[in-house]
Short mmCIF file of C-alpha atoms in Angstrom, two decimals:
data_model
loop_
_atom_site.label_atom_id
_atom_site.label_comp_id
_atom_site.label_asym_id
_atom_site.label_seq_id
_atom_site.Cartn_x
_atom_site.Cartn_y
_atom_site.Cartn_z
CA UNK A 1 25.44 -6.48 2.04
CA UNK A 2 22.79 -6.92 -1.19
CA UNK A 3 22.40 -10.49 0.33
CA UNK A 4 21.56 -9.79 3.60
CA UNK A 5 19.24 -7.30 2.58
CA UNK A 6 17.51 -9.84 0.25
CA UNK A 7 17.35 -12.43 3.38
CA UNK A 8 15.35 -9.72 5.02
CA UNK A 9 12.97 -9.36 1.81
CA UNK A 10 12.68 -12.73 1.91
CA UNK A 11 12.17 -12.86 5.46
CA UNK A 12 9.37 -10.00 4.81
CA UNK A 13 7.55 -11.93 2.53
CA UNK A 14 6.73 -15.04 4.90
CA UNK A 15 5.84 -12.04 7.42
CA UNK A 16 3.02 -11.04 4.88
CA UNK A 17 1.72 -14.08 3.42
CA UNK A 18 0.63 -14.86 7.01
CA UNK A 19 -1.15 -11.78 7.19
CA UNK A 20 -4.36 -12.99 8.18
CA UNK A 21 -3.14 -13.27 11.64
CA UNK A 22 -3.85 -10.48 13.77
CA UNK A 23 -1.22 -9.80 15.88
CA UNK A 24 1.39 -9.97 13.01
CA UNK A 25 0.05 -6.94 11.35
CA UNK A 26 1.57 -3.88 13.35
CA UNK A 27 4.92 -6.10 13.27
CA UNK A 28 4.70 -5.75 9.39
CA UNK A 29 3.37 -2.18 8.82
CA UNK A 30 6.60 -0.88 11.19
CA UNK A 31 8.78 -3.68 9.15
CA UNK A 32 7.45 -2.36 6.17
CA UNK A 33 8.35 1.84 6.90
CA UNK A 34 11.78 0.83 8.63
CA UNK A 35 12.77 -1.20 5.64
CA UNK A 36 11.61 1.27 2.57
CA UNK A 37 12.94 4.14 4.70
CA UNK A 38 16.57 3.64 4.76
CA UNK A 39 17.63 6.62 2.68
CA UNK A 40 18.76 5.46 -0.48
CA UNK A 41 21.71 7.48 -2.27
CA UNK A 42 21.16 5.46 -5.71
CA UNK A 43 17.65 6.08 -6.07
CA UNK A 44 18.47 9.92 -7.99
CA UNK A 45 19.91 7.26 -10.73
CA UNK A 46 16.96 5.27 -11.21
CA UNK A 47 15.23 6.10 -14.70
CA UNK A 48 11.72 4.39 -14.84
CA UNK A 49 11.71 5.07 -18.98
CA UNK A 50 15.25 3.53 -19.61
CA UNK A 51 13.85 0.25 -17.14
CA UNK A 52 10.71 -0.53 -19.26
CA UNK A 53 12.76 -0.11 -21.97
CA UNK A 54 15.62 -2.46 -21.29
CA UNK A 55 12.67 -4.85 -20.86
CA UNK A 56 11.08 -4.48 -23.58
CA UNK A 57 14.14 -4.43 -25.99
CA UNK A 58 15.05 -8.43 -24.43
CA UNK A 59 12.05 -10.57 -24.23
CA UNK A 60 13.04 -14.16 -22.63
CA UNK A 61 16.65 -13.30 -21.86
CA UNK A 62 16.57 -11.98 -18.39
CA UNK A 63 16.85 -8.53 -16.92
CA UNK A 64 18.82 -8.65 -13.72
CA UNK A 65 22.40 -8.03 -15.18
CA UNK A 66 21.23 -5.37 -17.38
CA UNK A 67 22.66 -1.95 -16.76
CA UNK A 68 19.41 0.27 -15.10
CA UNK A 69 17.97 -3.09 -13.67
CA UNK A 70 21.11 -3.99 -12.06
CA UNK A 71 20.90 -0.63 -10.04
CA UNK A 72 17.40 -1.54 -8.09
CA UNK A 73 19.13 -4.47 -6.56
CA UNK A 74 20.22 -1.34 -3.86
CA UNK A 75 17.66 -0.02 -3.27
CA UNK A 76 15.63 -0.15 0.56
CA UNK A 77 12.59 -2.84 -1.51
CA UNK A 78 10.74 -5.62 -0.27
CA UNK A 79 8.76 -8.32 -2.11
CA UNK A 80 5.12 -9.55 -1.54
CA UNK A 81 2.62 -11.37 -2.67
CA UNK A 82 -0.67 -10.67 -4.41
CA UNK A 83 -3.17 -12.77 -5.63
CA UNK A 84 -4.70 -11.81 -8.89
CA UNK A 85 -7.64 -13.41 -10.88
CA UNK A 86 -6.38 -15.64 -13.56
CA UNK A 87 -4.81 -13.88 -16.99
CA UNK A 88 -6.68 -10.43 -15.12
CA UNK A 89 -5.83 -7.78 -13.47
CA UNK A 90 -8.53 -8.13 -10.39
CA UNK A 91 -6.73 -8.27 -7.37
CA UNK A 92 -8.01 -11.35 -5.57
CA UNK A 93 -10.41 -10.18 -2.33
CA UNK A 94 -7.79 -12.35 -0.20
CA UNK A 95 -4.79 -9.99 -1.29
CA UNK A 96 -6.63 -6.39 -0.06
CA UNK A 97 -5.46 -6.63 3.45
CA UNK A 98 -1.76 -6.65 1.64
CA UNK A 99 -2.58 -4.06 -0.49
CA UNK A 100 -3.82 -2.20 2.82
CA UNK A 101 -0.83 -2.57 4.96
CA UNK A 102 1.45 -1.47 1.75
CA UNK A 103 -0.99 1.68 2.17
CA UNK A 104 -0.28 2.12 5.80
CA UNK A 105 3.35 2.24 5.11
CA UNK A 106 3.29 4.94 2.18
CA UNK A 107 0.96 6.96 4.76
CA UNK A 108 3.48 7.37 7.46
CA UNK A 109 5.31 10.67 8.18
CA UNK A 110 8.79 8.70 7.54
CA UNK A 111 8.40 8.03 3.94
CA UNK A 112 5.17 10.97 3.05
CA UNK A 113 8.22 12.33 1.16
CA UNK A 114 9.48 9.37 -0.78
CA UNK A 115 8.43 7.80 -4.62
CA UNK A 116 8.12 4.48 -4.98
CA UNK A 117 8.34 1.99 -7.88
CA UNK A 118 5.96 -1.16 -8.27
CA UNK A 119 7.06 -3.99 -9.94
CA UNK A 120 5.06 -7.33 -11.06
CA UNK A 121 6.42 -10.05 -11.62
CA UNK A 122 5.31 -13.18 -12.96
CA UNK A 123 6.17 -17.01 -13.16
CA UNK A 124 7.56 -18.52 -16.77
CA UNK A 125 4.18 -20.19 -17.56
CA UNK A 126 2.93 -18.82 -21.04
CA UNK A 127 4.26 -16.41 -23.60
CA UNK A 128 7.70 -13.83 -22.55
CA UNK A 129 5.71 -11.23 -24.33
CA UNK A 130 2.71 -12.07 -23.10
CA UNK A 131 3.93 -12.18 -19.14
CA UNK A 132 5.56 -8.82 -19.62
CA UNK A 133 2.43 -7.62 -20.49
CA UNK A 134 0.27 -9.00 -17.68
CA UNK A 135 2.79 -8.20 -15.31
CA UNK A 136 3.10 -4.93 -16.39
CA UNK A 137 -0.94 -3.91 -16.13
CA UNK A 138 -0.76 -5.61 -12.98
CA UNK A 139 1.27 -3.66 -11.59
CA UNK A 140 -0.71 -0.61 -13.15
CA UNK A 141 -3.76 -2.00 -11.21
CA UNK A 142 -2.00 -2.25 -7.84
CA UNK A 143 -0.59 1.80 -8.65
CA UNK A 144 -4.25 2.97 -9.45
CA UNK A 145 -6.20 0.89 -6.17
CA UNK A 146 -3.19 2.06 -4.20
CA UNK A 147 -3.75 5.95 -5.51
CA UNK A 148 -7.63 5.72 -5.76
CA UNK A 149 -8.68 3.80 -3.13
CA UNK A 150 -6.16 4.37 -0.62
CA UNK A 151 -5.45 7.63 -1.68
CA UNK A 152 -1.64 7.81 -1.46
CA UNK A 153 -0.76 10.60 -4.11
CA UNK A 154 -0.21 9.35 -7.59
CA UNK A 155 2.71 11.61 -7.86
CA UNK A 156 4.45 8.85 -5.81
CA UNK A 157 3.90 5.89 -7.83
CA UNK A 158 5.23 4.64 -10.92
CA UNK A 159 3.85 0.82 -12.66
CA UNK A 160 6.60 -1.57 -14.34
CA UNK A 161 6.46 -4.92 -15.36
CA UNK A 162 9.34 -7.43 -15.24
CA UNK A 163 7.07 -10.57 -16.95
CA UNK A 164 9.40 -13.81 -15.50
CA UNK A 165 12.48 -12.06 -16.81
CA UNK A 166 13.94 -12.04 -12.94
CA UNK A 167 12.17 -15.08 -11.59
CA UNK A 168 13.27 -15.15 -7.56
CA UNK A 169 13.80 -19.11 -7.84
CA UNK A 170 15.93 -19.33 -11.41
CA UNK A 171 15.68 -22.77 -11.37
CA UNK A 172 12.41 -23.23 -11.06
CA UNK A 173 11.21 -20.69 -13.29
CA UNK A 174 7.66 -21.86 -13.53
CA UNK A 175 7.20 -22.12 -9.78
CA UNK A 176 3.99 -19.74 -8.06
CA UNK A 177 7.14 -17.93 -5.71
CA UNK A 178 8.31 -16.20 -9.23
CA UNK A 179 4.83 -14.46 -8.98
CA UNK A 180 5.27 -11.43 -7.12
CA UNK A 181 4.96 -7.90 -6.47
CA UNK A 182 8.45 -5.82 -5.61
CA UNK A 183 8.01 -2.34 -3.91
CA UNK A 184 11.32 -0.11 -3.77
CA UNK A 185 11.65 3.74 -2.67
CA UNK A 186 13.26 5.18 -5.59
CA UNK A 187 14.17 8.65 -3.90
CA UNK A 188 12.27 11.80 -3.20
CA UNK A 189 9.58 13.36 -4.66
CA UNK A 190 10.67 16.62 -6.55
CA UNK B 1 -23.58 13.22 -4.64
CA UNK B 2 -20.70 10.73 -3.62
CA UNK B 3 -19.10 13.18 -1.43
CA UNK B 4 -23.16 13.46 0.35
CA UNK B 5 -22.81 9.85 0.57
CA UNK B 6 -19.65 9.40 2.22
CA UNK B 7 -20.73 12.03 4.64
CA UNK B 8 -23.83 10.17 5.49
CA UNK B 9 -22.37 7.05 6.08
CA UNK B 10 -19.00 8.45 8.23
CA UNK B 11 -21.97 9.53 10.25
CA UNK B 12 -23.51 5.84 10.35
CA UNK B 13 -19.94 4.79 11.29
CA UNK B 14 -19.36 7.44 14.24
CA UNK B 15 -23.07 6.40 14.94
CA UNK B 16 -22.28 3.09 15.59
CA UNK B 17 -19.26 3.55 17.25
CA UNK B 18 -20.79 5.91 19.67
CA UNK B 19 -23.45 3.10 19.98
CA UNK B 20 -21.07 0.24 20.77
CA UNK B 21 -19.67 2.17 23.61
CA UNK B 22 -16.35 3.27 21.80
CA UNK B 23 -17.74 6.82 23.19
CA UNK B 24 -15.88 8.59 20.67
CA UNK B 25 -14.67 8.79 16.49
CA UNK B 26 -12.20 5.90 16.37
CA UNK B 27 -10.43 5.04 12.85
CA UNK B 28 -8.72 2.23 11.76
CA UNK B 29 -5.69 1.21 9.77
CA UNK B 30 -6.15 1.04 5.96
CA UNK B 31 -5.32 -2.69 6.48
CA UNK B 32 -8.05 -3.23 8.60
CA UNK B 33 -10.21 -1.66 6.35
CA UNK B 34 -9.04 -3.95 3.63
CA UNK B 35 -9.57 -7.04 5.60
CA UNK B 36 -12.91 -5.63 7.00
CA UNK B 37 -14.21 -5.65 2.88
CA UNK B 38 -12.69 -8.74 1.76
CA UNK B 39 -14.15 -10.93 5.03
CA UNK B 40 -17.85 -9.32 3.97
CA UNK B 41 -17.71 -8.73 0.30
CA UNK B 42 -15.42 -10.78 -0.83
CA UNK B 43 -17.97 -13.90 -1.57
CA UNK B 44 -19.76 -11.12 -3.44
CA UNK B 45 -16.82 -9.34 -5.26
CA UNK B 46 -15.81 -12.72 -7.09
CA UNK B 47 -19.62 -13.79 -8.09
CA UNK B 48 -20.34 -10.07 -9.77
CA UNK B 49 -17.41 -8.08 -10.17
CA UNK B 50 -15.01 -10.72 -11.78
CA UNK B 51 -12.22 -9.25 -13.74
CA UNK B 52 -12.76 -5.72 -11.70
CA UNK B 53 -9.76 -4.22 -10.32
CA UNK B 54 -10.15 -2.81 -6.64
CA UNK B 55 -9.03 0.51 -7.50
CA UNK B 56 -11.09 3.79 -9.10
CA UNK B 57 -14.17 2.96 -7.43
CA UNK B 58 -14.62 0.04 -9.40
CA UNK B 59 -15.55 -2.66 -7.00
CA UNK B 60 -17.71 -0.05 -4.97
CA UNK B 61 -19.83 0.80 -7.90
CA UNK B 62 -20.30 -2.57 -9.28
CA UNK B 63 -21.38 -3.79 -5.62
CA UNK B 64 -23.76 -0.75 -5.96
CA UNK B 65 -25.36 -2.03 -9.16
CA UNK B 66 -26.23 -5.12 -7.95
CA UNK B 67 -27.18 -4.45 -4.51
CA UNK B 68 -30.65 -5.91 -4.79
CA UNK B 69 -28.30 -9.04 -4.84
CA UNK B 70 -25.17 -8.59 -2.57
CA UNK B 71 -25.25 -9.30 0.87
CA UNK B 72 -26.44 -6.35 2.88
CA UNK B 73 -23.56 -6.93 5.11
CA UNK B 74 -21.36 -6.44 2.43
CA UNK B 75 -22.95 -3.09 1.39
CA UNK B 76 -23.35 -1.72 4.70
CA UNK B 77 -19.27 -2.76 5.32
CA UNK B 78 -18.39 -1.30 2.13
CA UNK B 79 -20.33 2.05 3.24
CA UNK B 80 -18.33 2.13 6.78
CA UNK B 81 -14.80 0.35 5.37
CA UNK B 82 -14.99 4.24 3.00
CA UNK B 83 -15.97 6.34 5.63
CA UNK B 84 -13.03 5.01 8.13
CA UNK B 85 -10.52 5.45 4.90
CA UNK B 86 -11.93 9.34 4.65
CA UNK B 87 -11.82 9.77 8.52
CA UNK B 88 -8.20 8.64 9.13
CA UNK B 89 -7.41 10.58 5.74
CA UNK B 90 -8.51 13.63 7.63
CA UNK B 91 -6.91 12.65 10.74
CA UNK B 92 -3.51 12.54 8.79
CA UNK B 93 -4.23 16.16 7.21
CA UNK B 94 -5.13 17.76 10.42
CA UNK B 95 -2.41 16.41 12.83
CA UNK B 96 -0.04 19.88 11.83
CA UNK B 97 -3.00 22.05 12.64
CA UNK B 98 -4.00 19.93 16.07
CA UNK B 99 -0.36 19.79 16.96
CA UNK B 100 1.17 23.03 15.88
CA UNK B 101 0.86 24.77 19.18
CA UNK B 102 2.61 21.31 21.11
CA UNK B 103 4.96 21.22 18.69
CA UNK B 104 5.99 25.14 18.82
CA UNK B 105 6.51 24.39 22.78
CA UNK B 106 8.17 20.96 22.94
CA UNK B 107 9.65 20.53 19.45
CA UNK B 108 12.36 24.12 19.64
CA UNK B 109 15.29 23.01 17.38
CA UNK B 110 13.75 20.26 16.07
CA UNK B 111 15.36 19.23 12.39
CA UNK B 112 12.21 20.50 10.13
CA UNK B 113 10.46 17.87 8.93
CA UNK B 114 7.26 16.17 9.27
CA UNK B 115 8.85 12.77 10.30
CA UNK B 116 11.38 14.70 12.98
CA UNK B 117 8.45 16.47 14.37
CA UNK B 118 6.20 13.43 14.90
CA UNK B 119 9.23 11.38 16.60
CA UNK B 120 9.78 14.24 18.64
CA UNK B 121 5.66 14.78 19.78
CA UNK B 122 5.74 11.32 20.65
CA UNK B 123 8.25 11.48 23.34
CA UNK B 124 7.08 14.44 24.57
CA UNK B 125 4.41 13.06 26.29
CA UNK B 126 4.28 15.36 29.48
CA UNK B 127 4.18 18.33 26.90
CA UNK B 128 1.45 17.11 24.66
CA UNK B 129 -2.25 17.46 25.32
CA UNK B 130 -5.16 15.58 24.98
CA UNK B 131 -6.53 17.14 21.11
CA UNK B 132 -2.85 16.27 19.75
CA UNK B 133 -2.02 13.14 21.17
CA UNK B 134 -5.41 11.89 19.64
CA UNK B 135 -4.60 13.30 16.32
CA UNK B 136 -1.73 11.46 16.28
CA UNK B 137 -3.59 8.20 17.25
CA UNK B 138 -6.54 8.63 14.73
CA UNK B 139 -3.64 9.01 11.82
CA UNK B 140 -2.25 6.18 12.67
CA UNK B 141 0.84 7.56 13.14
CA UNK B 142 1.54 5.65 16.71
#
């Protein structure tokens, strides 16, 4: 079931990255609400805190087997990417239309009532420490153009960084795919 | 004085709309808008606002400072791509209002809910009039 559901992340994310073509984009916006609004019954567990800091506490080791990471693995998520300006947290012109679509999606009357957790994720070039960092403000950035200049509530949106602790091709753990941004519904909103 | 301003220039934007023969307020997707500001600013964005984020008004008001520079596409885009944001923005908050009356008639035993009621206002086309059904197509919510 988990892999299936990661095919069709997977499958998402090739969606997106061609983005600039036109008659894709309503496609992806619907893909986008269908796929974060399967109802998900282990989101009440997720504890944002206790994630960053399980992160934190294991710098280089990996994150995905520990015990609150391993929960996000079911929840209704999908990956993208987003261009940022080198060792910055600019979003790259290129990546607005993304950042736009992801809008679209929290918009819509199927998941107004939903919360949702942003991820970054980086590649293994440069310092653990340093890419949980980076990753981490990144994500912050995406949160705060997502609140400000989309105006989706803030209420809804919670920033963590993953650095290249849970690269998406482990054996090529410096390769651009690890760079990415994960979006999962992590339950209502009180 | 940035709440006159993005007053003035959703009136540019209806304007011009009106203009082009749309004959009436049209708004777009938030994607759209996004793709509308990169295609005309973002040559600009990367020469004077490097290592801005997009959010907080950030890019806006560094565009504004050097607007003696940026391409007056870009500014007059970045004055319409805000307007359409605030216009479908108030689309979505008045689509209850619009539709409560449609709703009360078609929707009867509807499960609660703003998603439930949608799905069912959208089927109900025969029910739904005019003011409503373009609600629901200015939020974006078709």
């Amino acid at each position: 079931m988990s892999i299936r559901r990661f095919r069709n992340t997977l499958a998402l994310t090739v969606l997106l990255a061609a983005a600039g073509n036109a008659g894709a984009q309503q496609l992806s916006e619907h893909q986008l609400v269908n796929t974060l609004g399967q109802v998900a019954e282990a989101a009440s567990a997720i504890d944002v805190a206790m994630l960053v800091q399980e992160v934190a506490s294991n710098p280089g080791k990996g994150i995905a087997g520990l015990p609150h990471w391993s929960q996000l693995a079911t929840l209704p998520q999908f990956f993208v990417e987003i261009n940022f300006e080198n060792n910055s947290v600019a979003i790259e012109p290129g990546s607005y239309r993304t950042l736009g679509l992801i809008a679209d999606a929290l918009h819509h009357p199927l998941l107004l009532r939903y919360k949702f957790l942003v991820v970054g994720h980086t590649n293994a070039t440069g310092d653990a420490k340093h890419n949980l960092k980076l990753s981490a403000r990144r994500a912050e950035a995406i949160a705060e153009a997502l609140s400000t200049t989309f105006s989706v509530a803030p209420n809804r949106l919670f920033a963590i960084g993953a650095g290249s602790e849970m690269p998406v091709d482990a054996a090529n753990p410096k390769a651009a795919d690890n760079r990415r941004v994960q979006l999962l519904n992590i339950g209502l909103v009180k | 004085m940035a709440k006159r301003l993005s007053v003035l220039s959703g009136t540019v934007l209806i304007a011009v709309l009106v203009q082009t023969g749309v004959g009436r307020t049209q708004t777009i997707s938030y994607a759209d808008a996004a793709t509308l500001l990169a295609k005309e600013c973002g040559a600009d964005v990367k020469k004077f606002c490097k290592g801005l984020n997009l959010g907080n008004g950030r890019i806006q008001n560094c565009l504004a400072q050097h607007q003696a520079k940026v391409s007056p596409a870009c500014t007059s885009t970045m004055a319409d791509v805000i307007a359409s944001i605030q216009l479908r923005l108030a689309a979505q908050a008045s689509v209850d209002k619009i539709c409560a009356r449609d709703a009360a008639r078609a929707c009867r035993g509807v499960v609660p809910g703003k998603a439930h009621i949608l799905g069912c206002l959208l089927k109900a086309t025969r029910i739904v009039g005019a003011k409503c059904s373009q609600a629901i197509t200015d939020a974006g919510w078709r």
